[in-house]
Short mmCIF file of N, CA, C and O in Angstrom, two decimals:
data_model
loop_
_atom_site.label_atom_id
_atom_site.label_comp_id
_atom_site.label_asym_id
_atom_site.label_seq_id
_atom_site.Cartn_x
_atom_site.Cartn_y
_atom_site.Cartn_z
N UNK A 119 97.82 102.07 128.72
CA UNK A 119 99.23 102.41 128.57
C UNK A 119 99.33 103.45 127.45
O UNK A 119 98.79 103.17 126.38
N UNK A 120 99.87 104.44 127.57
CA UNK A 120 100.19 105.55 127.00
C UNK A 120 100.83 105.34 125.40
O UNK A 120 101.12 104.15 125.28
N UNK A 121 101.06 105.91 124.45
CA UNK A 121 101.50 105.13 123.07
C UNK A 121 103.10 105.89 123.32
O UNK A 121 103.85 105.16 122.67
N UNK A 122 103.59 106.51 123.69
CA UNK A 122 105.14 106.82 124.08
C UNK A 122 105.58 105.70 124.80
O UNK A 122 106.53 105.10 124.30
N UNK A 123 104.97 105.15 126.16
CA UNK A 123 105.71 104.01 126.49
C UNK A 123 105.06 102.65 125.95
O UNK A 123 105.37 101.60 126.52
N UNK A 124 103.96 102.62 124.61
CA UNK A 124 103.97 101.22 123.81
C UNK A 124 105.16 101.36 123.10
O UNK A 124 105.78 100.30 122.98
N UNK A 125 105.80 102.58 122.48
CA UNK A 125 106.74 102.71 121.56
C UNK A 125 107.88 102.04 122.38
O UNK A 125 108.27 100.88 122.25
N UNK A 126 108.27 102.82 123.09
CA UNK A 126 109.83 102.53 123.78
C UNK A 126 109.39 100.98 124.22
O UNK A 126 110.24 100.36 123.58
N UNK A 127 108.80 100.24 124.72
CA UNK A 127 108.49 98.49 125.10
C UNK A 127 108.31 97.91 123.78
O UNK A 127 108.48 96.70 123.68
N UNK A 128 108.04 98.49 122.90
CA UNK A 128 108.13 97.91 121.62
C UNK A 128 109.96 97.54 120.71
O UNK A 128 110.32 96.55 120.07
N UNK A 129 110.71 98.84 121.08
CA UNK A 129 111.71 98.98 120.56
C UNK A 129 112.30 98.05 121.74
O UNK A 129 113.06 97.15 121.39
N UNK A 130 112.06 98.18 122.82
CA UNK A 130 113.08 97.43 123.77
C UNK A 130 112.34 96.01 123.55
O UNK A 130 112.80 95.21 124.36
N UNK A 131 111.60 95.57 122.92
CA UNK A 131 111.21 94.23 123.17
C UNK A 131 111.65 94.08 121.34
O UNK A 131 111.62 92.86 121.17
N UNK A 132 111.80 94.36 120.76
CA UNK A 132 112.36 94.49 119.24
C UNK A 132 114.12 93.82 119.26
O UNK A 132 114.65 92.82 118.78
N UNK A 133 114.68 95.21 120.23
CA UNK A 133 116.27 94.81 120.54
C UNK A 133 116.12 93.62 121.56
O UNK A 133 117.26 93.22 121.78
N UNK A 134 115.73 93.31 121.87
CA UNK A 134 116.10 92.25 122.90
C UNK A 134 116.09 90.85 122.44
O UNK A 134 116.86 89.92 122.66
N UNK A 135 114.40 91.00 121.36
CA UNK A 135 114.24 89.70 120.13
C UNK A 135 115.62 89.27 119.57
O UNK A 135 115.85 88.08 119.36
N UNK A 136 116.64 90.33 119.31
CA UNK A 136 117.46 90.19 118.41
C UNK A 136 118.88 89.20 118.61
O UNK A 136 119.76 88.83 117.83
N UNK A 137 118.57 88.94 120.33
CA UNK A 137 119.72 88.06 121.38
C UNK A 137 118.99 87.46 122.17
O UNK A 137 119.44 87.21 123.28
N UNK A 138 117.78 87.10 121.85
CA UNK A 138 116.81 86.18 122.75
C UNK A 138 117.30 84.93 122.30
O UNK A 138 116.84 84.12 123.10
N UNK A 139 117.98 84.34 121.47
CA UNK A 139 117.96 83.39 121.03
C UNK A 139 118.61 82.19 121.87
O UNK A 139 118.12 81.08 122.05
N UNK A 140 120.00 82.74 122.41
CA UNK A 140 120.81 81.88 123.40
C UNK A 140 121.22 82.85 124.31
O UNK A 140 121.91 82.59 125.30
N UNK A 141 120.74 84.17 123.97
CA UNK A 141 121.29 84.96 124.91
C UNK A 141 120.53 85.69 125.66
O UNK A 141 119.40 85.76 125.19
N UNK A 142 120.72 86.40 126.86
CA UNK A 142 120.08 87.37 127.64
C UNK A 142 120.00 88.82 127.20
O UNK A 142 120.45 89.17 126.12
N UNK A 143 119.47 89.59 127.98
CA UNK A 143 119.95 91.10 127.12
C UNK A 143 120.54 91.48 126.71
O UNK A 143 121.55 90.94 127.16
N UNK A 144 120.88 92.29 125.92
CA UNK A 144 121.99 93.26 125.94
C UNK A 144 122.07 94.79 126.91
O UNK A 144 121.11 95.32 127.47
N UNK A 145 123.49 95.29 126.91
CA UNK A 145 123.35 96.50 127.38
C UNK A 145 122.78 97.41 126.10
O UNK A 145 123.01 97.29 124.90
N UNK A 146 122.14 98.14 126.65
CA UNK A 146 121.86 99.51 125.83
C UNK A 146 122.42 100.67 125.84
O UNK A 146 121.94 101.57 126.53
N UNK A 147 123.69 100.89 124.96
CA UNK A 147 124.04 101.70 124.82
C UNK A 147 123.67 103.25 123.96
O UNK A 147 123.47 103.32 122.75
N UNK A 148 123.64 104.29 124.82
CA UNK A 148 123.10 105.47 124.20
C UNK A 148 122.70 106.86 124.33
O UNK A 148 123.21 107.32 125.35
N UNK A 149 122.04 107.69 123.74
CA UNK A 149 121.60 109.05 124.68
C UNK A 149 120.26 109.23 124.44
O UNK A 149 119.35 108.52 124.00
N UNK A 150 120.31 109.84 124.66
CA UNK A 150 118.52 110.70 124.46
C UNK A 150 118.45 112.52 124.83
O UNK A 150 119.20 113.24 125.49
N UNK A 151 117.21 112.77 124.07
CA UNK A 151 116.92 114.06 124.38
C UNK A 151 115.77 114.47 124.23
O UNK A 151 115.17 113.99 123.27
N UNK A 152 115.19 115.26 124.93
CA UNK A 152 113.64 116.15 124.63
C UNK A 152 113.98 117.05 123.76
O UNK A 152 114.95 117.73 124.09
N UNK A 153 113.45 117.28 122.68
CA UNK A 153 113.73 117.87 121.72
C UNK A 153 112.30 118.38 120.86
O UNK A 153 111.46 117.49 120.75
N UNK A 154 111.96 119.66 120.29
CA UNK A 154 111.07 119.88 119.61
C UNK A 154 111.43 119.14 118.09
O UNK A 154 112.37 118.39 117.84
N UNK A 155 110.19 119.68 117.05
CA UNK A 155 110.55 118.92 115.65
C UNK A 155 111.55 119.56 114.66
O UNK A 155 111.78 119.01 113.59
N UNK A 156 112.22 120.83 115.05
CA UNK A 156 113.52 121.39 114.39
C UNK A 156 114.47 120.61 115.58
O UNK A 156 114.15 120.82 116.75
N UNK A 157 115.40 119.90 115.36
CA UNK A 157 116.27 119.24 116.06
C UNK A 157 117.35 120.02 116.11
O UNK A 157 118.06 119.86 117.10
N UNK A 158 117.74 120.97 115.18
CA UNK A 158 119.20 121.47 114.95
C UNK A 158 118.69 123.32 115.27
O UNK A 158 117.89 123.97 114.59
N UNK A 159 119.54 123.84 116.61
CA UNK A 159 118.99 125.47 116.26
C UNK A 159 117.38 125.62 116.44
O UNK A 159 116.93 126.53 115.75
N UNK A 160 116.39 124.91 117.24
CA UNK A 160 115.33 124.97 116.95
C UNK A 160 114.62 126.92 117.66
O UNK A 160 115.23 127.63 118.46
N UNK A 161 113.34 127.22 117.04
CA UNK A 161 113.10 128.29 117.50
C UNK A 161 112.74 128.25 118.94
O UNK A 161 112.21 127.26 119.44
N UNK A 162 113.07 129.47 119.69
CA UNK A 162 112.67 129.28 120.96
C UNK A 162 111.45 129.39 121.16
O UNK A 162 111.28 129.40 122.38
N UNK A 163 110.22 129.49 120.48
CA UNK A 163 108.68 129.57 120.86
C UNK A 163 108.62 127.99 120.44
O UNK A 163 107.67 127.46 121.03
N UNK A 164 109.27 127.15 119.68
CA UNK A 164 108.59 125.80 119.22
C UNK A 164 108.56 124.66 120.38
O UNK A 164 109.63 124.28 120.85
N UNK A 165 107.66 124.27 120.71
CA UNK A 165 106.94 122.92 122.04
C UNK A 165 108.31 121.85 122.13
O UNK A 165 108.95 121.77 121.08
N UNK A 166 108.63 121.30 122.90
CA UNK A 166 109.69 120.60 123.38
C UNK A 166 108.52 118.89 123.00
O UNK A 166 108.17 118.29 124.02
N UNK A 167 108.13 118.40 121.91
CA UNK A 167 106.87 117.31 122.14
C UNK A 167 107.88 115.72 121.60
O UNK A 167 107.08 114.82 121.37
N UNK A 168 108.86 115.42 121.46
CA UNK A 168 109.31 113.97 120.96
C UNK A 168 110.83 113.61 122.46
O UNK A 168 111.44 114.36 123.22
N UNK A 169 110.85 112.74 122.32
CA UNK A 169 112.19 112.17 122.74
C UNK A 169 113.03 111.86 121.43
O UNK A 169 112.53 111.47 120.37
N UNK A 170 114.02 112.04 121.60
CA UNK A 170 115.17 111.63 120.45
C UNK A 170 116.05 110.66 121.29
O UNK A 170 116.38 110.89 122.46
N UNK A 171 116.47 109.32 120.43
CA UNK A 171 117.04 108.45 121.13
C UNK A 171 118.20 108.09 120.11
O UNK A 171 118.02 107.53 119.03
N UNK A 172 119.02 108.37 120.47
CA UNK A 172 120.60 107.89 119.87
C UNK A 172 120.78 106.54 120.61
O UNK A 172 121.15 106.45 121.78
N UNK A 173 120.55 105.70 119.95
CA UNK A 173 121.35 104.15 119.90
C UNK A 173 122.93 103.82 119.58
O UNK A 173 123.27 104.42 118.56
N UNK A 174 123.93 103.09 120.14
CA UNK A 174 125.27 103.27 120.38
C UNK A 174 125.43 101.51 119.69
O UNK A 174 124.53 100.69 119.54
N UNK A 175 126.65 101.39 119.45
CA UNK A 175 127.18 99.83 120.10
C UNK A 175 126.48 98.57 119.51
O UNK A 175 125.77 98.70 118.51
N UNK A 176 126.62 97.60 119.96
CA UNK A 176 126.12 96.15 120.04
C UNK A 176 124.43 96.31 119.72
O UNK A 176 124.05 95.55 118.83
N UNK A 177 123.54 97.03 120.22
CA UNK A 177 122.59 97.19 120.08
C UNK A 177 122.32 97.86 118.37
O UNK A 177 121.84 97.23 117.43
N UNK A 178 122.73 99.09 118.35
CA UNK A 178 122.89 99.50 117.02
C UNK A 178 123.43 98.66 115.67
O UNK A 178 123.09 98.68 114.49
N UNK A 179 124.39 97.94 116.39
CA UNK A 179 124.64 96.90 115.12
C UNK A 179 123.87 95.83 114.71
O UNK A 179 123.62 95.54 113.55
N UNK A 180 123.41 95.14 115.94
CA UNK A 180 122.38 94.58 115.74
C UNK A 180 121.15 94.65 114.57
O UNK A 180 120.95 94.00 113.54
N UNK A 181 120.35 95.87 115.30
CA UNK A 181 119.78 96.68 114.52
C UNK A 181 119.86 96.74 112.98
O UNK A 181 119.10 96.39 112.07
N UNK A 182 121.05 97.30 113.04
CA UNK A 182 121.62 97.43 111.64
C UNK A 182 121.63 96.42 110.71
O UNK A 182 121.03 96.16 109.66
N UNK A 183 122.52 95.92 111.41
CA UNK A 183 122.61 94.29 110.38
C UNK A 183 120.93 93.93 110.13
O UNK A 183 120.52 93.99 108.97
N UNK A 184 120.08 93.58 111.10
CA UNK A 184 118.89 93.38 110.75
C UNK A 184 117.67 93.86 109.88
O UNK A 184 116.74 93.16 109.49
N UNK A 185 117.88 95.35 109.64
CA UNK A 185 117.02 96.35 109.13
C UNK A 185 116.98 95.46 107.50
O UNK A 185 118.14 95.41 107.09
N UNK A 186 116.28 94.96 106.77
CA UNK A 186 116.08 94.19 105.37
C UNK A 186 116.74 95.15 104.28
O UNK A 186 117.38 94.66 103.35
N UNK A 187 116.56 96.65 104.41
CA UNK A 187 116.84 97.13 103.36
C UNK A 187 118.57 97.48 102.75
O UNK A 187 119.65 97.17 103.24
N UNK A 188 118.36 97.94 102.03
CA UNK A 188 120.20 97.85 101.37
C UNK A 188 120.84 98.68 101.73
O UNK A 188 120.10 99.62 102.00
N UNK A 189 122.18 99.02 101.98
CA UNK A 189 122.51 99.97 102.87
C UNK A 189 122.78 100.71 101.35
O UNK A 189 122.76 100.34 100.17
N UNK A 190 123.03 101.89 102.03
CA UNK A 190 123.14 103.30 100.40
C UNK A 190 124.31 103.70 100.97
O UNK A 190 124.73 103.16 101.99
N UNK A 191 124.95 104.70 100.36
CA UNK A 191 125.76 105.93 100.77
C UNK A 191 125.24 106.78 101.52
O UNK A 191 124.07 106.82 101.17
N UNK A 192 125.40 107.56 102.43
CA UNK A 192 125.06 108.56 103.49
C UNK A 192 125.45 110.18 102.98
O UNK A 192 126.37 110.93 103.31
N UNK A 193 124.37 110.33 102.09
CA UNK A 193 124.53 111.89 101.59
C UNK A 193 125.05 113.20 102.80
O UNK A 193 125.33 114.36 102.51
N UNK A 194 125.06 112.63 104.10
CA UNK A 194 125.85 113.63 105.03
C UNK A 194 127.60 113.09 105.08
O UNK A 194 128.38 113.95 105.51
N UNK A 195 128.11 111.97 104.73
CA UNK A 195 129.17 111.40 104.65
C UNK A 195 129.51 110.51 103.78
O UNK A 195 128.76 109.54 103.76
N UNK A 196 130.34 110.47 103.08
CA UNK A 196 130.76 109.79 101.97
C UNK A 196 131.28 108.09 102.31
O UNK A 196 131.11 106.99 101.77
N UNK A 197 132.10 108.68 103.71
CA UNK A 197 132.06 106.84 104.35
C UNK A 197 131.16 106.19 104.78
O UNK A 197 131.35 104.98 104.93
N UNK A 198 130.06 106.70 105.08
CA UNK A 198 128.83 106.08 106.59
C UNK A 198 128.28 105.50 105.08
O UNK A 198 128.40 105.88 103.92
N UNK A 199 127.42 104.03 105.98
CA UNK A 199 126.35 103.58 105.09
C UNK A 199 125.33 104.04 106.00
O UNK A 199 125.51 104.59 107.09
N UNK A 200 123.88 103.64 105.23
CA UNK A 200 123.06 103.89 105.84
C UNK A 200 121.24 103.39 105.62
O UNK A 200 120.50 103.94 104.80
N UNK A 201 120.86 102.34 106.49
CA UNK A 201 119.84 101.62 106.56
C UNK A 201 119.03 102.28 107.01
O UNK A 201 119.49 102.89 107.98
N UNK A 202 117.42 102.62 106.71
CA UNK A 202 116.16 103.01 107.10
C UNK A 202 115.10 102.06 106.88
O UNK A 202 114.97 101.30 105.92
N UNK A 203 114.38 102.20 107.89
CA UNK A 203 113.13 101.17 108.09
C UNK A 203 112.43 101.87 108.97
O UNK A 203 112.55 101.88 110.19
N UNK A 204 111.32 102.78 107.95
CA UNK A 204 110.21 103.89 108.74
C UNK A 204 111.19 104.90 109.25
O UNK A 204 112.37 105.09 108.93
N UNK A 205 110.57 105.38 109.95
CA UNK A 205 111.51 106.43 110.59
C UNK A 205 112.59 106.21 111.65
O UNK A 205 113.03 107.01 112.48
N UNK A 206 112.94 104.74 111.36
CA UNK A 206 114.28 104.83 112.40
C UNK A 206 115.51 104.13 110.90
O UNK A 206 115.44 103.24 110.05
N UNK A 207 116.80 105.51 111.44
CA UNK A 207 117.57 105.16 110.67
C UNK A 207 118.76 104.57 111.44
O UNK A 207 118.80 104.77 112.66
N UNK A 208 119.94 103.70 110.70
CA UNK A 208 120.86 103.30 111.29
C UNK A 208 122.03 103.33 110.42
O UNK A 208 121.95 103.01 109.23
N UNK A 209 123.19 103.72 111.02
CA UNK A 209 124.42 104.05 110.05
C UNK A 209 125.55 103.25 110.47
O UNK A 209 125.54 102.56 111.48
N UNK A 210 126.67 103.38 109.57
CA UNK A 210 127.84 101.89 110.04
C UNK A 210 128.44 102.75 109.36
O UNK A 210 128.20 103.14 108.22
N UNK A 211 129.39 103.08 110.19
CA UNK A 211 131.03 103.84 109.65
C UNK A 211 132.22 103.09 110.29
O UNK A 211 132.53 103.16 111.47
N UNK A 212 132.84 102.37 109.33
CA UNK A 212 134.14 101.59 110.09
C UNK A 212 133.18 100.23 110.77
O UNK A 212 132.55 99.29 110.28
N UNK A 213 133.46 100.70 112.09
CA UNK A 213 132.76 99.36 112.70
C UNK A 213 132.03 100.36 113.60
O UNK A 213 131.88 100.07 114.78
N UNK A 214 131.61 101.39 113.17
CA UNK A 214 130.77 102.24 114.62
C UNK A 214 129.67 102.22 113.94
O UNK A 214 129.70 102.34 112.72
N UNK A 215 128.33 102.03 114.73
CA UNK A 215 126.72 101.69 114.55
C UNK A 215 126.66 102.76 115.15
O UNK A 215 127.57 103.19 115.86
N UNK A 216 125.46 103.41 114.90
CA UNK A 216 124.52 104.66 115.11
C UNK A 216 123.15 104.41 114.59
O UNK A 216 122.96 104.19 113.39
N UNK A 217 121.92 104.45 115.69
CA UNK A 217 120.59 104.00 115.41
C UNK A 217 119.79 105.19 115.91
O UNK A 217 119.77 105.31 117.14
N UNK A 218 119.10 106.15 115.16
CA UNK A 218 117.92 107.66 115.70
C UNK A 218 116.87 107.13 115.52
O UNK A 218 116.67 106.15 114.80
N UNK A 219 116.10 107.72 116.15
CA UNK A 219 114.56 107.67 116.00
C UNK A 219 114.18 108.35 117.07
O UNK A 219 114.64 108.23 118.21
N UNK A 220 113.07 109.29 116.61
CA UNK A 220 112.00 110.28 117.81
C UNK A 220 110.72 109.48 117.68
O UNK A 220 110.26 109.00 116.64
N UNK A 221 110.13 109.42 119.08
CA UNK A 221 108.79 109.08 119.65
C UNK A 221 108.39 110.17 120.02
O UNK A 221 109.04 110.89 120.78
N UNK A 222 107.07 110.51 119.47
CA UNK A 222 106.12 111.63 119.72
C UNK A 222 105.57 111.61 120.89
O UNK A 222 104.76 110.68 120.92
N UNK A 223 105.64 112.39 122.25
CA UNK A 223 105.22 111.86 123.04
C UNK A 223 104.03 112.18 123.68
O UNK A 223 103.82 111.75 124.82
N UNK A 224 103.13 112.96 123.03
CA UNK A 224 101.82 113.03 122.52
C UNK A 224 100.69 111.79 121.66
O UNK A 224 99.49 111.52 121.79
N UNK A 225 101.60 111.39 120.94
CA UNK A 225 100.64 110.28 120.16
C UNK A 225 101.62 108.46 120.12
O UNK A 225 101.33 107.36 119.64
N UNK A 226 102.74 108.96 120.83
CA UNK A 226 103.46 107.28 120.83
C UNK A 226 104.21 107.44 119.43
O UNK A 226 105.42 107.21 119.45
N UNK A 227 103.82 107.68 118.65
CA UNK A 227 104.24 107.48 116.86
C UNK A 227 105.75 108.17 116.95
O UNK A 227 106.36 108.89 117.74
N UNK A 228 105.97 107.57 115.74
CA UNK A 228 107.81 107.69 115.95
C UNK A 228 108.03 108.68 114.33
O UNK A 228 107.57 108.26 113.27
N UNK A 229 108.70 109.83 114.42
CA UNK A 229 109.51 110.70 113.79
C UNK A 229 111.10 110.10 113.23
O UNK A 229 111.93 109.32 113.70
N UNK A 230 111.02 110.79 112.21
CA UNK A 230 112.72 110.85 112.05
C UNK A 230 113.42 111.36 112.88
O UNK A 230 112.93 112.28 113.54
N UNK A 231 114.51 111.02 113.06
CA UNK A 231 115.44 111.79 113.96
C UNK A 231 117.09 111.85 113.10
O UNK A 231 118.17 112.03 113.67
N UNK A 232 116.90 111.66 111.67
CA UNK A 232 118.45 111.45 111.39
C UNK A 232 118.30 112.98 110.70
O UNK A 232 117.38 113.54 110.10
N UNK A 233 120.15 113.53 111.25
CA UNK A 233 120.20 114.83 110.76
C UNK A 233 121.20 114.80 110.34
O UNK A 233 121.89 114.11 111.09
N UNK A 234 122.14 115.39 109.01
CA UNK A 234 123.28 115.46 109.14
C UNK A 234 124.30 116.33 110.28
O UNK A 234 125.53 116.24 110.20
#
């Protein structure tokens, strides 16, 4: 098995831990994109090599709430908090969750994906 889809069965078996308890799945709310490693404006000669996965919703909060570390201020926004654990970050503005993270899809290994 390829290390791009150990990553993504990892994260989906991660979120799912998180309502295994009495519950069944959740929906997964979210987007995605092929994206090179400039995410914003990237050059047009640079390789298209990660997925970027925007996490939404119930899942993201999840997430969130779970991540151990302390939430900070969000140097792109003065309201958002914002939890990191490795390279996946997760933010809480109001009651809206937002969870990034890129999988390399060359080596499985996971990138940052938070941009302001």
């Amino acid at each position: 098995m390829n290390k791009a889809i150990s990553s993504l069965l990892a994260i989906s078996l991660f979120l799912a831990s998180l309502q295994c308890q009495a519950q069944e799945y959740g929906k997964l709310d979210g987007t995605y994109a092929i994206k090179s490693a400039t995410l914003i404006d990237p050059p047009s000669n640079e390789k298209k090599d990660r997925i970027v996965m925007i996490i939404k919703g119930n899942a993201a909060k999840d997430m969130y709430d779970e991540i151990p570390a302390k939430a900070k201020k969000s140097k792109c926004d003065a309201e958002m908090l914002l939890k990191i654990a490795g390279n996946l970050a997760c933010t809480k503005e109001s009651n809206f969750y937002t969870c990034n993270v890129a999988i390399l899809l060359r080596t499985g290994e996971t990138a940052s994906a938070l941009v302001c």
